[in-house]
Short mmCIF file of C-alpha atoms in Angstrom, two decimals:
data_model
loop_
_atom_site.label_atom_id
_atom_site.label_comp_id
_atom_site.label_asym_id
_atom_site.label_seq_id
_atom_site.Cartn_x
_atom_site.Cartn_y
_atom_site.Cartn_z
CA MET A 1 -55.39 -17.65 -13.08
CA LYS A 2 -55.36 -20.76 -11.17
CA GLN A 3 -52.58 -20.38 -8.46
CA ASN A 4 -50.96 -23.58 -6.83
CA PHE A 5 -48.89 -23.51 -3.95
CA THR A 6 -46.51 -26.13 -3.30
CA GLN A 7 -43.87 -26.87 -0.41
CA LYS A 8 -39.91 -27.67 -1.16
CA GLN A 9 -37.29 -28.68 1.14
CA THR A 10 -34.25 -27.24 0.67
CA HIS A 11 -30.83 -28.08 2.29
CA LYS A 12 -28.74 -25.03 2.51
CA GLN A 13 -25.14 -24.73 4.82
CA THR A 14 -24.34 -21.65 6.82
CA LEU A 15 -22.05 -20.61 9.31
CA ASN A 16 -23.35 -18.35 11.99
CA LEU A 17 -20.21 -16.75 13.88
CA SER A 18 -21.06 -16.78 17.73
CA LEU A 19 -20.26 -13.85 19.89
CA SER A 20 -17.22 -15.92 21.04
CA MET A 21 -16.00 -17.09 17.63
CA LYS A 22 -16.04 -13.39 16.45
CA LYS A 23 -13.82 -12.06 19.34
CA SER A 24 -11.46 -15.03 18.84
CA LEU A 25 -11.21 -13.96 15.41
CA ASP A 26 -10.97 -10.21 16.28
CA ILE A 27 -7.97 -10.96 18.27
CA LEU A 28 -6.31 -12.99 15.58
CA SER A 29 -6.74 -10.19 12.89
CA ALA A 30 -5.72 -7.34 15.26
CA PRO A 31 -2.46 -5.55 14.74
CA GLN A 32 -0.20 -5.10 17.60
CA GLU A 33 -1.37 -1.42 18.38
CA LYS A 34 -4.81 -2.58 18.30
CA LEU A 35 -4.13 -5.55 20.29
CA TYR A 36 -2.68 -3.37 23.06
CA GLN A 37 -5.59 -1.48 23.28
CA GLN A 38 -7.82 -4.58 23.70
CA ILE A 39 -5.16 -5.83 26.44
CA LYS A 40 -5.36 -2.46 28.52
CA VAL A 41 -9.34 -2.52 28.21
CA ILE A 42 -9.89 -5.73 29.44
CA ALA A 43 -6.97 -5.68 32.29
CA ASP A 44 -8.44 -2.43 33.38
CA LYS A 45 -11.95 -3.90 33.82
CA ASN A 46 -11.17 -7.51 34.66
CA PRO A 47 -10.02 -8.59 38.34
CA TYR A 48 -8.58 -11.80 37.30
CA ILE A 49 -6.26 -10.28 34.65
CA SER A 50 -2.94 -8.44 35.56
CA TYR A 51 -1.05 -6.81 32.82
CA THR A 52 2.38 -5.14 32.87
CA PRO A 53 3.67 -3.60 29.45
CA SER A 54 6.94 -4.57 28.43
CA ILE A 55 7.91 -0.78 27.82
CA ASP A 56 6.15 2.44 28.44
CA MET A 57 3.53 1.71 25.79
CA ASP A 58 1.20 4.75 26.16
CA LEU A 59 4.48 6.87 25.67
CA TYR A 60 5.63 4.89 22.68
CA MET A 61 2.25 4.93 21.08
CA ASN A 62 1.64 8.55 21.32
CA GLU A 63 5.27 9.39 20.00
CA ALA A 64 4.76 10.29 16.10
CA LEU A 65 7.47 8.81 13.71
CA SER A 66 6.75 11.95 11.18
CA HIS A 67 5.62 15.61 12.39
CA LYS A 68 4.95 16.64 8.65
CA VAL A 69 1.76 17.89 7.79
CA THR A 70 -0.49 15.44 5.69
CA LEU A 71 -1.89 16.68 2.28
CA SER A 72 -5.15 16.60 3.22
CA GLU A 73 -4.50 19.10 6.21
CA GLU A 74 -2.47 21.34 3.79
CA LEU A 75 -5.76 21.59 1.56
CA TYR A 76 -8.05 21.83 4.07
CA LEU A 77 -6.13 24.83 5.50
CA GLN A 78 -6.13 26.24 1.81
CA LEU A 79 -9.72 25.58 1.51
CA HIS A 80 -10.78 27.47 4.86
CA VAL A 81 -9.21 30.60 3.40
CA CYS A 82 -10.35 30.20 -0.36
CA LYS A 83 -11.91 33.03 -1.63
CA GLU A 84 -13.10 31.39 -5.13
CA LYS A 85 -16.70 30.05 -5.32
CA TYR A 86 -16.81 25.90 -4.72
CA ASP A 87 -18.98 23.38 -3.09
CA LYS A 88 -17.72 22.45 0.09
CA HIS A 89 -19.20 18.83 -0.27
CA ILE A 90 -17.55 18.39 -3.36
CA ALA A 91 -14.28 20.02 -2.03
CA GLU A 92 -14.31 17.45 0.82
CA TYR A 93 -15.16 14.48 -1.47
CA ILE A 94 -12.11 15.09 -3.92
CA ILE A 95 -9.58 15.93 -1.10
CA GLU A 96 -10.59 12.57 0.65
CA SER A 97 -10.50 10.62 -2.51
CA LEU A 98 -6.50 11.75 -3.60
CA ASP A 99 -4.39 8.67 -3.72
CA GLU A 100 -1.00 8.48 -2.33
CA ASN A 101 0.33 10.44 -5.04
CA GLY A 102 -2.01 13.26 -4.55
CA PHE A 103 -4.00 12.57 -7.67
CA PHE A 104 -7.66 12.44 -8.27
CA THR A 105 -8.12 9.39 -10.44
CA LEU A 106 -11.79 8.73 -10.18
CA SER A 107 -14.20 9.28 -12.86
CA ILE A 108 -15.68 12.76 -12.66
CA SER A 109 -18.98 11.74 -14.43
CA GLU A 110 -19.27 8.65 -11.61
CA SER A 111 -18.44 11.01 -8.81
CA SER A 112 -20.98 13.68 -10.04
CA LYS A 113 -23.46 11.07 -10.21
CA HIS A 114 -22.47 9.41 -6.67
CA LEU A 115 -22.99 13.14 -5.17
CA ASN A 116 -25.81 14.06 -7.33
CA VAL A 117 -24.43 17.19 -8.42
CA SER A 118 -23.74 18.22 -12.07
CA VAL A 119 -20.54 17.62 -13.89
CA PRO A 120 -19.91 21.42 -14.59
CA GLU A 121 -20.27 21.94 -10.55
CA PHE A 122 -17.97 19.21 -10.08
CA LYS A 123 -15.07 20.39 -12.51
CA ASN A 124 -15.60 24.05 -11.18
CA THR A 125 -14.76 22.57 -7.59
CA LEU A 126 -12.12 20.25 -8.87
CA LYS A 127 -10.34 23.26 -10.78
CA VAL A 128 -10.54 25.11 -7.45
CA ILE A 129 -8.52 22.29 -5.41
CA GLN A 130 -6.25 22.20 -8.48
CA SER A 131 -5.32 25.74 -7.67
CA PHE A 132 -4.06 25.05 -4.41
CA GLU A 133 -0.03 24.42 -3.38
CA PRO A 134 1.28 22.28 -4.63
CA ILE A 135 0.38 23.38 -7.80
CA GLY A 136 -0.21 19.95 -9.89
CA VAL A 137 -2.33 18.33 -6.75
CA ALA A 138 -5.71 16.52 -7.73
CA ALA A 139 -4.34 16.05 -11.21
CA LYS A 140 -5.51 13.05 -12.82
CA ASP A 141 -1.97 11.43 -13.14
CA SER A 142 1.95 12.76 -13.58
CA PHE A 143 1.20 13.82 -17.22
CA ASP A 144 -1.99 16.08 -16.25
CA SER A 145 -0.05 17.40 -13.20
CA ILE A 146 3.12 18.65 -15.43
CA ILE A 147 0.26 20.34 -17.68
CA LEU A 148 -1.45 22.06 -14.54
CA GLN A 149 1.83 23.31 -13.37
CA LEU A 150 2.76 24.75 -17.00
CA GLN A 151 -0.70 26.43 -17.13
CA TYR A 152 -0.08 28.22 -13.77
CA GLN A 153 3.33 29.66 -15.10
CA ASN A 154 1.18 30.72 -18.60
CA LEU A 155 3.66 28.78 -20.67
CA ASP A 156 1.35 27.90 -23.38
CA ASP A 157 3.82 26.93 -25.73
CA CYS A 158 5.13 24.70 -23.36
CA VAL A 159 1.69 23.18 -22.57
CA ASP A 160 1.36 22.82 -26.46
CA ILE A 161 4.60 20.78 -26.99
CA PHE A 162 3.99 18.49 -23.98
CA GLN A 163 0.44 17.89 -24.89
CA ASN A 164 0.70 17.45 -28.87
CA TYR A 165 4.29 16.55 -29.51
CA SER A 166 4.98 14.04 -26.82
CA GLU A 167 5.96 11.51 -29.15
CA TYR A 168 8.86 13.60 -30.85
CA LEU A 169 9.88 14.45 -26.99
CA ILE A 170 10.56 11.00 -26.32
CA LYS A 171 12.76 10.54 -29.22
CA ASN A 172 14.26 13.70 -28.32
CA ASP A 173 13.47 14.83 -32.15
CA LEU A 174 13.76 18.74 -31.43
CA LYS A 175 14.31 19.23 -35.18
CA SER A 176 10.69 17.61 -35.99
CA ILE A 177 9.05 19.93 -33.23
CA ALA A 178 11.08 23.12 -34.50
CA LYS A 179 9.78 22.60 -37.86
CA LYS A 180 6.20 22.25 -36.98
CA LYS A 181 5.82 24.69 -34.76
CA GLY A 182 8.25 27.25 -36.49
CA TYR A 183 10.71 28.04 -33.81
CA SER A 184 14.31 27.80 -33.61
CA ILE A 185 16.00 24.54 -31.99
CA GLU A 186 17.31 26.91 -29.31
CA GLU A 187 13.73 28.13 -28.58
CA ILE A 188 12.55 24.33 -28.28
CA GLN A 189 15.21 23.64 -25.86
CA SER A 190 14.33 26.46 -23.83
CA TYR A 191 10.48 25.23 -23.75
CA ILE A 192 11.81 21.79 -22.70
CA GLU A 193 13.58 23.05 -20.07
CA ASP A 194 10.83 24.41 -18.38
CA ILE A 195 8.96 21.37 -18.71
CA ARG A 196 11.88 19.46 -17.09
CA LEU A 197 11.74 21.88 -14.06
CA CYS A 198 8.07 20.67 -13.29
CA ASN A 199 7.95 17.90 -10.75
CA PRO A 200 5.58 15.21 -12.21
CA PHE A 201 4.87 14.11 -8.39
CA PRO A 202 4.50 17.39 -6.35
CA CYS A 203 2.54 15.84 -3.54
CA GLU A 204 5.93 13.88 -2.79
CA GLN A 205 6.71 16.48 0.14
CA TYR A 206 3.62 15.51 2.08
CA ILE A 207 2.74 12.59 3.79
CA THR A 208 -0.88 10.95 2.67
CA ARG A 209 -2.12 10.42 6.26
CA LYS A 210 -0.61 10.64 9.72
CA VAL A 211 1.94 8.23 10.33
CA GLU A 212 1.55 6.06 13.74
CA ASN A 213 4.44 4.14 15.46
CA ILE A 214 4.10 0.72 14.31
CA ILE A 215 4.88 -2.25 16.67
CA PRO A 216 6.09 -5.14 14.85
CA ASP A 217 4.45 -8.33 15.46
CA LEU A 218 7.22 -10.68 14.84
CA ILE A 219 10.89 -10.46 15.57
CA VAL A 220 13.28 -11.93 12.37
CA ASN A 221 16.97 -12.83 13.40
CA ILE A 222 19.36 -15.01 11.71
CA GLU A 223 21.33 -17.45 13.66
CA ASP A 224 23.46 -20.08 12.06
CA ASN A 225 22.48 -19.15 8.63
CA ASN A 226 18.80 -19.91 9.47
CA LEU A 227 15.74 -17.62 10.12
CA VAL A 228 14.74 -17.65 13.69
CA LEU A 229 11.02 -16.11 14.21
CA SER A 230 9.52 -15.06 17.34
CA THR A 231 6.44 -13.03 18.61
CA ASN A 232 6.94 -9.68 19.60
CA GLU A 233 5.57 -9.80 23.22
CA LEU A 234 3.68 -6.59 24.27
CA GLY A 235 4.29 -7.36 28.01
CA ASN A 236 3.12 -9.86 30.71
CA ILE A 237 -0.46 -11.04 31.42
CA ILE A 238 -0.89 -12.87 34.41
CA LEU A 239 -3.90 -14.82 35.51
CA ASP A 240 -5.15 -14.70 38.99
CA GLU A 241 -5.36 -18.60 39.34
CA SER A 242 -6.01 -18.27 43.00
CA LEU A 243 -9.27 -18.94 42.28
CA ASN A 244 -11.17 -21.49 39.76
CA GLU A 245 -14.35 -21.49 38.07
CA GLU A 246 -15.92 -24.10 40.97
CA ASN A 247 -15.03 -22.00 43.85
CA ILE A 248 -16.43 -18.56 42.27
CA LYS A 249 -20.25 -18.46 43.30
CA ASN A 250 -20.86 -14.92 42.08
CA LYS A 251 -22.44 -14.80 38.74
CA VAL A 252 -20.50 -11.24 37.74
CA LEU A 253 -17.45 -12.57 38.79
CA LYS A 254 -17.52 -16.13 37.01
CA THR A 255 -18.40 -14.22 34.44
CA TYR A 256 -15.09 -12.28 34.37
CA PHE A 257 -13.09 -15.52 35.20
CA LYS A 258 -14.65 -17.00 32.06
CA GLU A 259 -13.61 -14.01 29.71
CA ALA A 260 -9.95 -13.94 31.27
CA LEU A 261 -9.68 -17.33 30.49
CA PHE A 262 -10.98 -17.13 27.15
CA PHE A 263 -8.95 -13.67 26.32
CA ILE A 264 -5.22 -15.40 27.58
CA ASP A 265 -6.61 -18.58 25.45
CA SER A 266 -7.47 -16.67 22.45
CA LEU A 267 -4.02 -14.53 22.69
CA SER A 268 -2.10 -17.81 22.84
CA LYS A 269 -3.81 -19.48 19.79
CA ARG A 270 -2.94 -16.03 17.91
CA ASN A 271 0.64 -16.14 18.61
CA LYS A 272 0.74 -19.86 17.73
CA THR A 273 -1.11 -19.36 14.21
CA LEU A 274 0.81 -16.28 13.56
CA LEU A 275 4.33 -17.87 14.00
CA LEU A 276 3.03 -21.17 12.42
CA LEU A 277 2.19 -19.33 9.13
CA ALA A 278 4.66 -16.93 8.98
CA ASN A 279 7.33 -19.75 9.53
CA GLU A 280 6.19 -21.13 6.34
CA LEU A 281 6.31 -17.70 4.58
CA PHE A 282 9.74 -16.76 5.77
CA GLN A 283 11.17 -20.43 4.76
CA ILE A 284 9.89 -19.53 1.43
CA GLN A 285 11.44 -16.29 1.10
CA LYS A 286 14.62 -17.75 3.15
CA SER A 287 17.17 -16.83 0.77
CA TYR A 288 15.83 -13.10 0.25
CA PHE A 289 16.72 -12.59 3.93
CA LEU A 290 20.03 -14.69 3.90
CA PHE A 291 21.52 -13.75 0.47
CA HIS A 292 19.67 -10.86 -0.57
CA ASP A 293 18.20 -12.98 -3.71
CA GLU A 294 15.02 -12.14 -5.10
CA LEU A 295 11.84 -12.63 -3.54
CA GLN A 296 10.04 -16.05 -4.75
CA THR A 297 6.49 -16.49 -6.11
CA CYS A 298 4.41 -16.86 -3.11
CA THR A 299 0.55 -16.17 -2.64
CA LEU A 300 -2.20 -17.00 0.36
CA ALA A 301 -3.60 -19.80 -1.70
CA MET A 302 0.24 -21.55 -1.21
CA ILE A 303 0.44 -21.04 2.34
CA ALA A 304 -2.84 -22.30 2.83
CA LYS A 305 -2.15 -25.32 1.02
CA ASN A 306 1.10 -25.82 2.67
CA THR A 307 -0.08 -25.46 6.52
CA GLY A 308 -3.69 -26.88 6.11
CA PHE A 309 -5.46 -23.62 7.03
CA HIS A 310 -8.17 -21.76 5.15
CA GLU A 311 -7.12 -18.81 2.94
CA SER A 312 -9.19 -16.45 4.71
CA THR A 313 -7.34 -17.55 8.03
CA VAL A 314 -3.95 -16.91 6.45
CA SER A 315 -5.28 -13.76 5.07
CA ARG A 316 -6.62 -12.56 8.41
CA THR A 317 -3.87 -13.75 10.44
CA LEU A 318 -0.77 -12.12 8.15
CA SER A 319 -2.83 -8.96 6.99
CA ASN A 320 -1.86 -5.53 8.36
CA LYS A 321 1.06 -7.20 10.45
CA TYR A 322 4.72 -6.18 10.52
CA TYR A 323 7.98 -8.05 11.23
CA SER A 324 11.41 -6.31 12.37
CA PHE A 325 14.57 -7.35 10.78
CA GLN A 326 18.01 -5.50 11.36
CA ASN A 327 16.54 -2.66 13.13
CA GLU A 328 14.00 -1.99 10.54
CA VAL A 329 9.89 -2.54 10.38
CA PHE A 330 8.38 -3.82 6.97
CA PRO A 331 5.03 -5.25 6.20
CA ILE A 332 4.71 -9.15 6.06
CA LYS A 333 2.70 -8.69 2.98
CA ASN A 334 5.42 -7.38 1.08
CA LEU A 335 6.96 -11.01 0.99
CA PHE A 336 3.89 -12.07 -1.11
CA VAL A 337 4.65 -12.06 -4.95
CA SER A 338 2.39 -13.20 -7.63
CA SER A 339 3.60 -14.96 -10.74
CA THR A 340 3.66 -13.82 -14.05
CA THR A 341 1.61 -15.89 -16.51
CA SER A 342 4.66 -18.03 -17.22
CA GLY A 343 4.96 -18.81 -13.60
CA ASP A 344 7.97 -16.85 -12.96
CA SER A 345 8.38 -14.42 -9.90
CA LYS A 346 7.74 -10.97 -11.09
CA ASP A 347 10.28 -10.02 -8.67
CA SER A 348 13.01 -12.25 -10.12
CA ILE A 349 12.19 -10.73 -13.61
CA VAL A 350 12.22 -7.19 -12.29
CA LYS A 351 15.45 -7.60 -10.64
CA ALA A 352 17.05 -9.30 -13.40
CA VAL A 353 15.95 -6.83 -15.93
CA HIS A 354 17.61 -4.20 -13.56
CA ASP A 355 21.03 -5.85 -13.41
CA PHE A 356 20.94 -6.52 -17.09
CA ILE A 357 20.48 -2.84 -18.21
CA LYS A 358 23.02 -2.01 -15.05
CA ASN A 359 25.70 -3.96 -16.74
CA GLU A 360 25.12 -3.50 -20.54
CA ASP A 361 26.98 -1.86 -22.84
CA PRO A 362 26.24 2.14 -22.83
CA SER A 363 26.90 2.71 -26.65
CA ASN A 364 24.86 -0.26 -27.44
CA PRO A 365 21.95 -0.62 -24.91
CA LEU A 366 19.88 -3.69 -24.63
CA ARG A 367 16.23 -3.23 -26.46
CA ASP A 368 13.67 -5.03 -24.60
CA ILE A 369 13.34 -7.79 -27.03
CA ASP A 370 17.32 -8.45 -26.17
CA LEU A 371 16.10 -8.41 -22.58
CA VAL A 372 13.51 -11.11 -23.43
CA ASP A 373 16.40 -13.32 -24.89
CA LYS A 374 18.76 -12.64 -21.82
CA LEU A 375 16.10 -13.67 -19.44
CA ASN A 376 15.29 -16.80 -21.44
CA GLU A 377 19.16 -17.62 -20.88
CA ILE A 378 18.66 -17.68 -17.43
CA GLY A 379 15.46 -19.70 -17.22
CA LEU A 380 13.25 -16.75 -16.87
CA SER A 381 10.14 -15.77 -19.05
CA ALA A 382 8.40 -12.56 -19.76
CA SER A 383 7.04 -11.06 -23.14
CA ARG A 384 8.71 -7.90 -24.67
CA ARG A 385 5.45 -5.91 -23.32
CA THR A 386 6.04 -7.05 -19.75
CA ILE A 387 9.62 -5.96 -20.06
CA ALA A 388 8.62 -2.81 -21.17
CA LYS A 389 6.33 -2.35 -18.51
CA TYR A 390 8.66 -3.22 -15.48
CA ARG A 391 11.34 -1.22 -17.16
CA MET A 392 8.85 2.07 -16.84
CA GLN A 393 8.10 1.08 -13.15
CA LEU A 394 11.71 1.33 -12.58
CA ARG A 395 11.86 4.57 -14.71
CA ILE A 396 14.28 3.37 -17.07
CA PRO A 397 14.30 4.94 -20.38
CA ASN A 398 14.14 2.87 -23.31
CA SER A 399 17.60 1.82 -25.56
CA LYS A 400 17.34 4.57 -27.96
CA ASP A 401 17.16 6.91 -24.94
CA ARG A 402 20.00 5.32 -22.92
CA ILE A 403 22.72 5.38 -25.55
CA LYS A 404 26.04 6.90 -24.45
CA LYS A 405 28.52 7.96 -26.90
#
């Protein structure tokens, strides 16, 4: 076969981050706790920078907001004294993969492939973890967690009713369950009471990870019916200006001087960018703070478009940042609200649904389709399925179960 070699020129745009650019981006994206550590390191080694913290930061950083034992610590402690046969590698994988509710939601088959173990091996170790306190840990979801708790108590009839008659349980149709099971209504009521004693979220007493003190990046105040934002300064950073780059002869000292200038300049740019982007975000959500209105639809793309920054810069600047308002600290990310397919704010719809149900006639509660009409009357749009989803997230039963005669 004859081979032909040809040359072809192509144009390709690439962006290579210099070391200084990377450092600048690190400062921009760093939360206050990490920024404090960076300032300390540079101030300790750089002769041209002096740093005076605004408070005793070391003491503040070392104070834990919570002394609760984490869920993983509790499980590792039980694993250490466990006499059942288990695979240590699998057990650690399961514990570290639990979500914020203590559930193991990953695929067992995919997890087995990832660890290069058989499915039966994985299930065996999972079963061991599920036997630990609190009973119901490492379940797939809250439904599965309740089943584990009932099985632990050897309540087989309760398991059967909960698993196979959930449709009747939702409708509170005890007669049909009693008829199918061949039990009396009183016996079924007793089983249901046992089911109700189970906790769908048994790990709520534990924190999922160690909580550290959070230093807010922004301070938000209300002055004359306006929001006033300011950066939360970590202290005074002073550059020794008795010298300048021209009269520093030593190369090492000149490098330190340039580093000091760069770091202080990057800190200034960080605060300016943070304030500019945050001001845009907080103006959009102004009514939420002033009048307790619902949050408006707001996305990273909207902030980027309104300020002229790239969306990645907005994300890097506002991610993992917090603000202080009325002596409480909140993540800035909570102010971003996606819209529904109709373009309405999810927060608006959820709040409206909650208010409608709160003020409904108890003897004739609103159906989901009625809530759709109610929303339309106030200029909001959502499908019946969306209403049902939000209602479940609010843990509000359906209209039949809300009837009070």
